[in-house]
mmCIF file of C-alpha atoms and ligand atoms in Angstrom:
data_model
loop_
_atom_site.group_PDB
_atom_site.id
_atom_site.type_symbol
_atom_site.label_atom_id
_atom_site.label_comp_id
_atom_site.label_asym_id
_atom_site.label_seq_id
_atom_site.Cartn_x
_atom_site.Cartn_y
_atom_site.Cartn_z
ATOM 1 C CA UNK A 9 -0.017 -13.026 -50.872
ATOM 2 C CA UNK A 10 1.008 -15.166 -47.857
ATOM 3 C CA UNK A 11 -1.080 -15.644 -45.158
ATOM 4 C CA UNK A 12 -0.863 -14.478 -41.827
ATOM 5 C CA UNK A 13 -1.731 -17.748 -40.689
ATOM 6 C CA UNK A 14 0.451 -19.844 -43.141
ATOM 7 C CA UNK A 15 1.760 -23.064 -41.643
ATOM 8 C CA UNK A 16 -0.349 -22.973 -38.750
ATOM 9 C CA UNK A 17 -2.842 -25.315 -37.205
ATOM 10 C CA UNK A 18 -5.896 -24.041 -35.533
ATOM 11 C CA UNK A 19 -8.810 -25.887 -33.723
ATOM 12 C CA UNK A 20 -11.795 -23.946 -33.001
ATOM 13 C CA UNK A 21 -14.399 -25.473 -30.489
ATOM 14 C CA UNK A 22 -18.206 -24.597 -31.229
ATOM 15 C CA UNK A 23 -17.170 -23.945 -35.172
ATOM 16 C CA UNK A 24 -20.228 -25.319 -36.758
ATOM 17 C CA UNK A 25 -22.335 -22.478 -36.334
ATOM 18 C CA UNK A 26 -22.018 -18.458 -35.285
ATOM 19 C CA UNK A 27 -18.804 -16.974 -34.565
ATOM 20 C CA UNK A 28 -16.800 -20.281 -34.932
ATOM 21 C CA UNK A 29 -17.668 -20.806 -38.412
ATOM 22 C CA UNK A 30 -16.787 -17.303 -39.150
ATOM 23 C CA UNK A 31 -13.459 -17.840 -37.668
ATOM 24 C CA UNK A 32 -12.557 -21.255 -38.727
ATOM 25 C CA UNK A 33 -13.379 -19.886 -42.533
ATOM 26 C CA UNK A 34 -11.095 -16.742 -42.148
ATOM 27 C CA UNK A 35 -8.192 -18.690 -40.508
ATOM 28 C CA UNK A 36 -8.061 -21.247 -43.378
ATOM 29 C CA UNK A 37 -8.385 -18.317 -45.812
ATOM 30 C CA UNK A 38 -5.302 -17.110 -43.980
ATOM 31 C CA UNK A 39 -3.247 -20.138 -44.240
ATOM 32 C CA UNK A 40 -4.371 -22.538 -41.613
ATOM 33 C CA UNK A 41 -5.190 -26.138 -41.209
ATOM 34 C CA UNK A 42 -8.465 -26.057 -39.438
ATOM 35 C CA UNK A 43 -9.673 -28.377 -36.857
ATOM 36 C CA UNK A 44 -13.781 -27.518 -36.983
ATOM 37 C CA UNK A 45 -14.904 -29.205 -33.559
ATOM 38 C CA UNK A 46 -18.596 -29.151 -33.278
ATOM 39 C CA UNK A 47 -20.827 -31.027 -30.947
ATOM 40 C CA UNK A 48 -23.860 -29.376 -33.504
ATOM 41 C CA UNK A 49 -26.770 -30.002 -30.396
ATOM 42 C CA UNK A 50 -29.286 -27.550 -29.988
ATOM 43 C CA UNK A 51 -28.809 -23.522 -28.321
ATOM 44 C CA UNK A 52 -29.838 -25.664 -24.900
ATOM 45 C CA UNK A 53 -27.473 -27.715 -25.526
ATOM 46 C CA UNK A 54 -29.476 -30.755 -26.345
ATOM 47 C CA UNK A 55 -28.711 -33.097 -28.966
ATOM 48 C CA UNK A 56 -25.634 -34.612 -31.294
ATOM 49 C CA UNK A 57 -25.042 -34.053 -34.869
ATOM 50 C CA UNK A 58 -21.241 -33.890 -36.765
ATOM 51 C CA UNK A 59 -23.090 -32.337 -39.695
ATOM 52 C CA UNK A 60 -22.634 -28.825 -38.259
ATOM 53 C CA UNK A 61 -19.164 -29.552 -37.879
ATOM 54 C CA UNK A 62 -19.046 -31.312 -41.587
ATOM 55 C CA UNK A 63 -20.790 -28.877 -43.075
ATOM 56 C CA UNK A 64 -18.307 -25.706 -42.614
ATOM 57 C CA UNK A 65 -15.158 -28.319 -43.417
ATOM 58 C CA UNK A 66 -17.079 -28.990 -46.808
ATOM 59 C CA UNK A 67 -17.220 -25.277 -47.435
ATOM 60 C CA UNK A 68 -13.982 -24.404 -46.147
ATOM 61 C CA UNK A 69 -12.757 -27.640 -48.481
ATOM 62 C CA UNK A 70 -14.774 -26.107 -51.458
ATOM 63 C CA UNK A 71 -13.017 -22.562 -51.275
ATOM 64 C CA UNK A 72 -9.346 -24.240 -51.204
ATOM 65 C CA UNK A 73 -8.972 -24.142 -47.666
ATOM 66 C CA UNK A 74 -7.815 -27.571 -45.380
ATOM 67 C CA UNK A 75 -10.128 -28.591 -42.375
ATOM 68 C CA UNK A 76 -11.043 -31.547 -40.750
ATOM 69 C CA UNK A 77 -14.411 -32.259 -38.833
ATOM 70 C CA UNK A 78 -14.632 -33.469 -35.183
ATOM 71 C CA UNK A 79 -17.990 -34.168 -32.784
ATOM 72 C CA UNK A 80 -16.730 -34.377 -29.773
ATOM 73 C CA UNK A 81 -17.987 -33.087 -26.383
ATOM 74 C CA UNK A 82 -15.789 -30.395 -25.300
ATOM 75 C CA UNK A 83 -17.033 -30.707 -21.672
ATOM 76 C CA UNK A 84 -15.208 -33.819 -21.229
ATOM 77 C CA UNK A 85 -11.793 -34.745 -20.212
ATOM 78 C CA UNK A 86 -12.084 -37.428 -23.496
ATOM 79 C CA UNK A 87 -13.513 -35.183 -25.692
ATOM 80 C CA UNK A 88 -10.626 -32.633 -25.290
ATOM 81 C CA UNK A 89 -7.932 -35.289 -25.730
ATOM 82 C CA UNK A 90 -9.993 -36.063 -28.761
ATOM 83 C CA UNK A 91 -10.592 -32.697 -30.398
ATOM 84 C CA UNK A 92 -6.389 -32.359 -29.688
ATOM 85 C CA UNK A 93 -5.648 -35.968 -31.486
ATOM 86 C CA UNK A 94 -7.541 -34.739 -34.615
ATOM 87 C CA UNK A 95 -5.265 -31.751 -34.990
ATOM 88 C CA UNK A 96 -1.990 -34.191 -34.706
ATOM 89 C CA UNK A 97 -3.456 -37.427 -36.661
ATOM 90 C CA UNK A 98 -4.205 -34.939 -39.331
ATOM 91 C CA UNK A 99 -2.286 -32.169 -38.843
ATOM 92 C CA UNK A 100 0.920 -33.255 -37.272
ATOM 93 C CA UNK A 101 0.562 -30.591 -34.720
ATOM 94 C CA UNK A 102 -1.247 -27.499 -33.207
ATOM 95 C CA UNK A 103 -0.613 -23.987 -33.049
ATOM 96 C CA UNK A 104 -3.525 -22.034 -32.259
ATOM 97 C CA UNK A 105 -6.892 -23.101 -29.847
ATOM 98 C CA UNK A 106 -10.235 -20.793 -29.349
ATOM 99 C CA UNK A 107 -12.391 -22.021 -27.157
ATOM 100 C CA UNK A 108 -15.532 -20.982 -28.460
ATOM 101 C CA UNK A 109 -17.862 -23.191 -28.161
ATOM 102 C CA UNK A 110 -21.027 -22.702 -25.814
ATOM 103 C CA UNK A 111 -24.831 -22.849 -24.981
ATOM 104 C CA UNK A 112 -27.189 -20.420 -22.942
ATOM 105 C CA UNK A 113 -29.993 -21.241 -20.542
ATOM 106 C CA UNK A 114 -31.310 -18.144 -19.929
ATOM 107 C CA UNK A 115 -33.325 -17.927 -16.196
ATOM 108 C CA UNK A 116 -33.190 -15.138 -12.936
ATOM 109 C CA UNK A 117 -31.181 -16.472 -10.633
ATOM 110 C CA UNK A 118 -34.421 -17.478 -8.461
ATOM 111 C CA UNK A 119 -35.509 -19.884 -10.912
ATOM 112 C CA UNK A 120 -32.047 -21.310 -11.946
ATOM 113 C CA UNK A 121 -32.632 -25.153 -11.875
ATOM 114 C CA UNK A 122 -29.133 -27.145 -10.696
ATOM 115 C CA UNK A 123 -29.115 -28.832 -13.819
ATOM 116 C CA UNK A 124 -28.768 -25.483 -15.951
ATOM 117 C CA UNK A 125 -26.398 -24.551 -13.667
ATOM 118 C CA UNK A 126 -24.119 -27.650 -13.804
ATOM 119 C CA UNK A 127 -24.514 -28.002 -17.637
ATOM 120 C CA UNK A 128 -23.684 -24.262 -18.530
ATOM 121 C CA UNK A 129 -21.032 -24.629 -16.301
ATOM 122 C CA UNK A 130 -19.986 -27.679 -17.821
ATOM 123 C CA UNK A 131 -19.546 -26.358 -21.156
ATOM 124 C CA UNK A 132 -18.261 -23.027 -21.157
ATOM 125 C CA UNK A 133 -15.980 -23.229 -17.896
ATOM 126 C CA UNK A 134 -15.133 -27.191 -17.382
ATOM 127 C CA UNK A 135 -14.994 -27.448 -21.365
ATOM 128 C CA UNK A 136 -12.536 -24.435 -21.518
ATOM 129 C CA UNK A 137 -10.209 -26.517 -19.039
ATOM 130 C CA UNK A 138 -11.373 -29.941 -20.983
ATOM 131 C CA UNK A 139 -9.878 -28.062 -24.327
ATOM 132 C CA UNK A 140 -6.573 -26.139 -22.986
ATOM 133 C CA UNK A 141 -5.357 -28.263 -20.678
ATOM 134 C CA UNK A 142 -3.836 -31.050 -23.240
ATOM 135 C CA UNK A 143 -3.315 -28.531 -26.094
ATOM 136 C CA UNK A 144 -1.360 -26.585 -23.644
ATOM 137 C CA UNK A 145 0.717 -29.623 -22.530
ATOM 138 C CA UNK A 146 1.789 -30.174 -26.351
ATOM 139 C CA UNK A 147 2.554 -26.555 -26.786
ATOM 140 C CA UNK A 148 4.670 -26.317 -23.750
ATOM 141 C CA UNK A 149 6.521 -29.234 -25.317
ATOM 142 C CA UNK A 150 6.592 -27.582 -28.760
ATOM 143 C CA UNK A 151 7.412 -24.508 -28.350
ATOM 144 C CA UNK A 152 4.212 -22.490 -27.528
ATOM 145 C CA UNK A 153 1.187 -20.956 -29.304
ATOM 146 C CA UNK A 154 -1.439 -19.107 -29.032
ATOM 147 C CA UNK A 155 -4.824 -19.485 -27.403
ATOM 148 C CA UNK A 156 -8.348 -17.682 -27.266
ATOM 149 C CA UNK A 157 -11.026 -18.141 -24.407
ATOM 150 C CA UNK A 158 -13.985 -16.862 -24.817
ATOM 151 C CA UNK A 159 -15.585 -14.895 -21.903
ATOM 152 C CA UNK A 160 -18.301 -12.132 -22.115
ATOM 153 C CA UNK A 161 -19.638 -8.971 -21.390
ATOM 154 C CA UNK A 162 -22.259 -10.974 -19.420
ATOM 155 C CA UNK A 163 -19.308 -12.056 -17.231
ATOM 156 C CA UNK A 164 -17.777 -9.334 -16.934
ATOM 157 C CA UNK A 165 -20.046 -6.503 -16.271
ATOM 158 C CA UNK A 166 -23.364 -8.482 -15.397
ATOM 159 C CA UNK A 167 -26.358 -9.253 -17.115
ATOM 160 C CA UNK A 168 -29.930 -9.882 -16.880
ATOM 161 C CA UNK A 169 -31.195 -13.824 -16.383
ATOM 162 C CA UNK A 170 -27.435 -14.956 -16.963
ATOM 163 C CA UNK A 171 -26.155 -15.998 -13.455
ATOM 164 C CA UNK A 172 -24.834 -19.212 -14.452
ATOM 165 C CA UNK A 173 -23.420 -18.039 -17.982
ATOM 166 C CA UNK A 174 -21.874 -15.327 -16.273
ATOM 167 C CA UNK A 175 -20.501 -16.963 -13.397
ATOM 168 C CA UNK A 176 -18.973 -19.475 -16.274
ATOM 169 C CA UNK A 177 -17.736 -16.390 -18.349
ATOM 170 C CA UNK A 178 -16.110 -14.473 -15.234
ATOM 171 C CA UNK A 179 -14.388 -18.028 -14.769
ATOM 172 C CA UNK A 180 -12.972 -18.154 -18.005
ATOM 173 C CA UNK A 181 -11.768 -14.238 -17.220
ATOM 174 C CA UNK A 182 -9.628 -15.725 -14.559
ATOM 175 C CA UNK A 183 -8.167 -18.526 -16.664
ATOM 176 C CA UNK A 184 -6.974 -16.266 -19.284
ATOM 177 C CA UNK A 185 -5.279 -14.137 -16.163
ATOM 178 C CA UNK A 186 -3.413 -16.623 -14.631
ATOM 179 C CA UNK A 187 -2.850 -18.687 -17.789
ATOM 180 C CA UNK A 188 -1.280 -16.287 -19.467
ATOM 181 C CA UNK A 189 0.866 -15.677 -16.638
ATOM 182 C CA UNK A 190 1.831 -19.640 -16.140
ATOM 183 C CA UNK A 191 2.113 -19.682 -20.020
ATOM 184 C CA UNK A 192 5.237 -16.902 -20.106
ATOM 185 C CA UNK A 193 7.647 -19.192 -19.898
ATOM 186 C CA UNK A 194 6.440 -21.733 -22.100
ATOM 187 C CA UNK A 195 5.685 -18.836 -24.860
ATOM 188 C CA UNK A 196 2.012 -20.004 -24.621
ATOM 189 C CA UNK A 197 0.063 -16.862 -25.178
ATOM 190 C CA UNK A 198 -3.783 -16.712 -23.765
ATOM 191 C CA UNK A 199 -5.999 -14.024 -24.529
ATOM 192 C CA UNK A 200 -9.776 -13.506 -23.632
ATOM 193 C CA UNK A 201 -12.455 -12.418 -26.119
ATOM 194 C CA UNK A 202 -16.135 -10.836 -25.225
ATOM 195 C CA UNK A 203 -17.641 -10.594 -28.577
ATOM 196 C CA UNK A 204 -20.506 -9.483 -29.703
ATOM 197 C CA UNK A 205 -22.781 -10.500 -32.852
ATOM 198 C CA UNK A 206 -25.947 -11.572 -34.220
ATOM 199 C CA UNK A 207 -25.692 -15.533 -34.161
ATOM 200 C CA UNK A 208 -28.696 -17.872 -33.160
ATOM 201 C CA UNK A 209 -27.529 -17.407 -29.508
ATOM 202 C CA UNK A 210 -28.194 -13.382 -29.476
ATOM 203 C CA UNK A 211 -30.833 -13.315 -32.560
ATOM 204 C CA UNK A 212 -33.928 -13.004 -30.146
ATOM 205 C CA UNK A 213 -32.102 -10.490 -27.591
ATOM 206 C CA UNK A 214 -34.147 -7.153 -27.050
ATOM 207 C CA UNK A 215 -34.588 -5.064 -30.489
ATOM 208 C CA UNK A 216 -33.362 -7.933 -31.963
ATOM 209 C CA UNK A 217 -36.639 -10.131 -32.874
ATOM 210 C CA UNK A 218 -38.104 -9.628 -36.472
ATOM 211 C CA UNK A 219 -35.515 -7.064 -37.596
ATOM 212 C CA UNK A 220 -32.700 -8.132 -40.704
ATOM 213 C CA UNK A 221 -29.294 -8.166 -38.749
ATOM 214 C CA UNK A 222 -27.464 -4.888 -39.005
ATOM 215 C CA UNK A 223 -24.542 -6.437 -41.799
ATOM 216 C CA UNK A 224 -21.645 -4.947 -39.085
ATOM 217 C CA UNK A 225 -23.014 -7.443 -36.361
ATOM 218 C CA UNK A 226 -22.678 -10.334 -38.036
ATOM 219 C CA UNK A 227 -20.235 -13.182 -37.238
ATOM 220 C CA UNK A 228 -17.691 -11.990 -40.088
ATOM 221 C CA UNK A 229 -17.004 -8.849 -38.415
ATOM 222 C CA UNK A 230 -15.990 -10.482 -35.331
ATOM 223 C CA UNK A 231 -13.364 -13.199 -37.280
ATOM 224 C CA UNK A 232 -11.045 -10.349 -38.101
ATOM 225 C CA UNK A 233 -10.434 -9.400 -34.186
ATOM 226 C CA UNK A 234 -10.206 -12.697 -33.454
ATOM 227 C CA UNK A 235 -7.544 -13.115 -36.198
ATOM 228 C CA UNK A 236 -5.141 -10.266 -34.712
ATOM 229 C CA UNK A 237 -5.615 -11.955 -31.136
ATOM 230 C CA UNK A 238 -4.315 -15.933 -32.384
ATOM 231 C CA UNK A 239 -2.005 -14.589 -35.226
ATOM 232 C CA UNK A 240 2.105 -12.735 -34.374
ATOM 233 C CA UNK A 241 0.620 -9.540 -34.816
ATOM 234 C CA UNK A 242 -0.555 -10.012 -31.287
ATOM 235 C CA UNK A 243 2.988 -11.188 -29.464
ATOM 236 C CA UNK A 244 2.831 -8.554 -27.321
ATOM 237 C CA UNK A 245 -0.616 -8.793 -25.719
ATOM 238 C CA UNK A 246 -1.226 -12.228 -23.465
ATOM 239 C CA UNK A 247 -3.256 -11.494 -20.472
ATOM 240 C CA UNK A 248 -5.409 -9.155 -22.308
ATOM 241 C CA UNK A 249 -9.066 -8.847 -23.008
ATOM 242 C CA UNK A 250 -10.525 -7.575 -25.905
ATOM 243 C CA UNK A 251 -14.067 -6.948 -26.749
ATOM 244 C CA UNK A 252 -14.843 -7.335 -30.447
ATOM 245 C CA UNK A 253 -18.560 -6.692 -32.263
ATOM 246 C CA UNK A 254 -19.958 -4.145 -34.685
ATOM 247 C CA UNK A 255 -18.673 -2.002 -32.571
ATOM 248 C CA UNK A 256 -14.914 -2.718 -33.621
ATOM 249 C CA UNK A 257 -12.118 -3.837 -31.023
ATOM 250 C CA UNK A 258 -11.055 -2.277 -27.250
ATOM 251 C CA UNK A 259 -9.301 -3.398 -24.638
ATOM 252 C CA UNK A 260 -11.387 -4.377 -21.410
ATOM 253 C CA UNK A 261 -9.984 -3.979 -18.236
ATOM 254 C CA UNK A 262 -10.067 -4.468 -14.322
ATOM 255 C CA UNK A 263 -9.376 -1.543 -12.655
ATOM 256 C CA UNK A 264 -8.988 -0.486 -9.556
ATOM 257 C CA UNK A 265 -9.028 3.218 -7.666
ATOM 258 C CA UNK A 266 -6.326 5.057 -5.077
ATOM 259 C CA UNK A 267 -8.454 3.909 -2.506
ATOM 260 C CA UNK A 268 -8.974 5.624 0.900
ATOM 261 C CA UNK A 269 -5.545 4.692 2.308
ATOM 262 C CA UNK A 270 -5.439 5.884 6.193
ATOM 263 C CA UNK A 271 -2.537 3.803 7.052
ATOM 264 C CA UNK A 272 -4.173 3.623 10.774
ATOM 265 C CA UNK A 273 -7.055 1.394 11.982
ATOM 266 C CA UNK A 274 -10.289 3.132 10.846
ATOM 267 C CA UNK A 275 -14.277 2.763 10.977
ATOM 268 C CA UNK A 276 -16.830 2.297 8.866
ATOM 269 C CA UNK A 277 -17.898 5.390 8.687
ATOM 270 C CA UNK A 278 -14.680 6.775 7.539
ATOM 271 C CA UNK A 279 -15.007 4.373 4.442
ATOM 272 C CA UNK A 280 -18.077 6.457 3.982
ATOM 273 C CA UNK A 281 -16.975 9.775 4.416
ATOM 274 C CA UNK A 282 -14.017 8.229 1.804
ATOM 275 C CA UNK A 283 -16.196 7.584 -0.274
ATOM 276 C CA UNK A 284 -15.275 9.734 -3.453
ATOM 277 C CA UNK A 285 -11.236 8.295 -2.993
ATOM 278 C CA UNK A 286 -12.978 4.356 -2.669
ATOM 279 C CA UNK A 287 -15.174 4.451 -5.571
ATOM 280 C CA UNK A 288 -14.540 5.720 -9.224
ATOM 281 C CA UNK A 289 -16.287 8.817 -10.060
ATOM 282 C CA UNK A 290 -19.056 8.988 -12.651
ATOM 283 C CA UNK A 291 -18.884 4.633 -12.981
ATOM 284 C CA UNK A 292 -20.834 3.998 -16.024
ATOM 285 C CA UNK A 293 -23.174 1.193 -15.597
ATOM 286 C CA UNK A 294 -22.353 -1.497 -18.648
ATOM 287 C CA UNK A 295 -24.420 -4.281 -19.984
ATOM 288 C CA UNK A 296 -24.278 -6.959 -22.431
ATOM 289 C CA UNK A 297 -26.713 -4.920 -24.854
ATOM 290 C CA UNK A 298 -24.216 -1.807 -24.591
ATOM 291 C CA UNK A 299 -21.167 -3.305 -24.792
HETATM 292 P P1 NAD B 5 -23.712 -20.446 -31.535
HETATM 293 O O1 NAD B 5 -24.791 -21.137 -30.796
HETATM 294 O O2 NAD B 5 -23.993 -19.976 -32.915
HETATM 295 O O3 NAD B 5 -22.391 -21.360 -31.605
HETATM 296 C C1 NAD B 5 -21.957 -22.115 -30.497
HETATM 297 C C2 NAD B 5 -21.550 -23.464 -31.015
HETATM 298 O O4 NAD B 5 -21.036 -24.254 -29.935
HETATM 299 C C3 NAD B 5 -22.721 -24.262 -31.612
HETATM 300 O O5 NAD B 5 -22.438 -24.625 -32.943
HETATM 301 C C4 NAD B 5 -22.850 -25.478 -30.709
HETATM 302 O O6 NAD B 5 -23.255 -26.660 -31.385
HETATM 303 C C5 NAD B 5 -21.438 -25.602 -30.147
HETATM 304 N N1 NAD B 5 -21.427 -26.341 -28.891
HETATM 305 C C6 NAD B 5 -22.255 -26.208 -27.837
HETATM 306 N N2 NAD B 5 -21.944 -27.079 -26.882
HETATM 307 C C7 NAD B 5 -20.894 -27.799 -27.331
HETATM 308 C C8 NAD B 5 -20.123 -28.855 -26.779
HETATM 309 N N3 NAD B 5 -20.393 -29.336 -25.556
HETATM 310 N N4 NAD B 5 -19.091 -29.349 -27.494
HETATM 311 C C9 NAD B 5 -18.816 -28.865 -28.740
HETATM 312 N N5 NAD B 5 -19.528 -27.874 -29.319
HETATM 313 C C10 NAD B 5 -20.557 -27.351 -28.610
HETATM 314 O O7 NAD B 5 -23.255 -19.223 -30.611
HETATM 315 P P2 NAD B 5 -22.233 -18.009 -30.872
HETATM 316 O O8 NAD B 5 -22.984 -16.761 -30.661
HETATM 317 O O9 NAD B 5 -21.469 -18.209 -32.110
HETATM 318 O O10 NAD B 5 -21.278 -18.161 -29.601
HETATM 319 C C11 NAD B 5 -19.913 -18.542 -29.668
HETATM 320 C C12 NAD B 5 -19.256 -18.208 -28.341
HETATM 321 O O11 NAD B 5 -19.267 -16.792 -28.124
HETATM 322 C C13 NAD B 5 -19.948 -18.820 -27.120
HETATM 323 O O12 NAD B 5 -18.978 -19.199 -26.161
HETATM 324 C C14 NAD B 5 -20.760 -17.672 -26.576
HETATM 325 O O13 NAD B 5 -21.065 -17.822 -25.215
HETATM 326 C C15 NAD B 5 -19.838 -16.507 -26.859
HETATM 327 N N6 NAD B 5 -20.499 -15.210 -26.911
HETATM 328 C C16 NAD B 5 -21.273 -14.877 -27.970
HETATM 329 C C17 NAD B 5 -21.840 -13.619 -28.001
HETATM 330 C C18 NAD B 5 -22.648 -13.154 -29.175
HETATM 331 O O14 NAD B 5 -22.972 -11.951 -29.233
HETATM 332 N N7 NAD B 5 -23.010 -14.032 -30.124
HETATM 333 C C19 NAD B 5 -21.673 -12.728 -26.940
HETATM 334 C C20 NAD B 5 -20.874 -13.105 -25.861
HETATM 335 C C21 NAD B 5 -20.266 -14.355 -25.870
#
């Protein structure tokens, strides 16, 4: 049965463990040459080691698939110009880029330190730009593709302890939005992805410690959403934002109300006495454990 990734080539950042893996195995199931970039450092974000990376490209290698292992750093400007050659010296090209790869440091925003600030900034947000920015100059010379940036719930609704992850992740929201606008005429399309699953990043979350992983949360479950959003099936949906865990796949949006419109200078407490026309009735209060 053909693929529905046949043909293409794919590099996934972060693909030596979690959600990556998951997806770089489906997408060479489905057809694709996979580029498995993998710094393989610790959850911090400490540490080196291509073995993380190797070790999925060996599996992926085993089960018939083609992949091809890379190290670098996706926070630099060199290590996305890397990760990008290793698609085309092997690959001749690239179709498809997620940008998954990322690291927490977990603190209230009173006791963020600069460094965790700057180096979770670093990866997620500066090593989104490191990643797209020269895979989207080769697809706007070669007729397009498709990318995935990973955001999160964290980001996008708030969470507990995760001011500089979610500052990062609310970044990457706004790539995807005006990317996906810039990438129109190119036919690059951008989507963003808040997933959700058990990995080594969310396997001590609340609930979470000393319990088996419910089978539905686990990376595999995710690789299928994330399949639709890189793959044709998906032509139609750049600029979007889907959410994707055990509890299956839905559009996230900004919204905003009518608004109180006077159409005349007005005070203060006018916006209060507006206040059911400003604000959106019965707002549910969302979290990274809900979502
Ligand atoms: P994970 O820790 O299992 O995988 C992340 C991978 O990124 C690791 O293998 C790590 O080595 C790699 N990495 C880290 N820094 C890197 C760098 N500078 N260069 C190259 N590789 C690097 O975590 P995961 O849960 O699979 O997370 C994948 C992505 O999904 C992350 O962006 C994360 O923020 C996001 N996310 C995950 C969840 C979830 O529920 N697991 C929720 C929201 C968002």
């Amino acid at each position: 049965m053909a693929g529905l990734l046949d043909g293409k080539v794919a590099i996934i950042t972060g693909a030596g463990n979690g959600l990556g893996e998951a997806y770089a195995k489906l997408f060479a199931k489905e057809g694709a040459s996979v580029v498995v970039n993998d710094l393989g450092g610790a959850r911090d974000g400490t540490g080196a080691d291509v073995s993380a990376a190797q070790k999925v490209v060996d599996a992926i290698g085993a089960a018939g698939g083609k992949a091809v292992a890379n190290g670098d750093d996706v926070s630099t400007v060199q290590g996305g110009e890397n990760i990008l050659a290793t698609a085309i010296d092997n690959f001749g090209t690239v179709d498809i880029l997620v940008c998954n790869a990322g690291i927490l440091r977990d603190k209230t925003f009173a006791n963020t330190s600069e460094e965790d600030w700057d180096k979770v900034i670093k990866v997620h947000l500066k090593g989104a730009y490191c990643c797209a920015l020269p895979v989207w100059k080769w697809m706007k010379d070669h007729g397009g593709g498709s990318m995935v940036l990973t955001s999160s719930t964290s980001g996008l609704y708030g969470n507990f302890g995760q001011t500089n992850y979610g500052a990062a992740k609310a970044g990457i929201y706004g790539m995807v939005r005006v990317m996906s606008i810039e990438g129109r005429k190119y036919n690059i399309r951008v989507m963003g992805l808040a997933p959700g699953a058990y990995t080594r990043m969310t396997s001590d979350l609340p609930g979470r410690i000393g319990k088996e992983p419910d089978p539905l949360s686990l990376p595999e479950n995710v690789a299928p959403g994330v399949l639709f959003m890189v793959s044709d099936l998906a032509a139609e949906h750049s600029g979007k934002i889907l959410g994707v865990s055990s509890r299956g796949v839905r559009e996230i949006k900004m919204l905003q109300t009518g608004g109180f419109q006077p159409g005349r200078p007005y005070t203060a407490q006018e916006v209060a006495e507006h206040a059911s026309e400003v604000f959106f009735p019965n707002a549910e209060e969302r979290t990274a454990a809900t979502a």
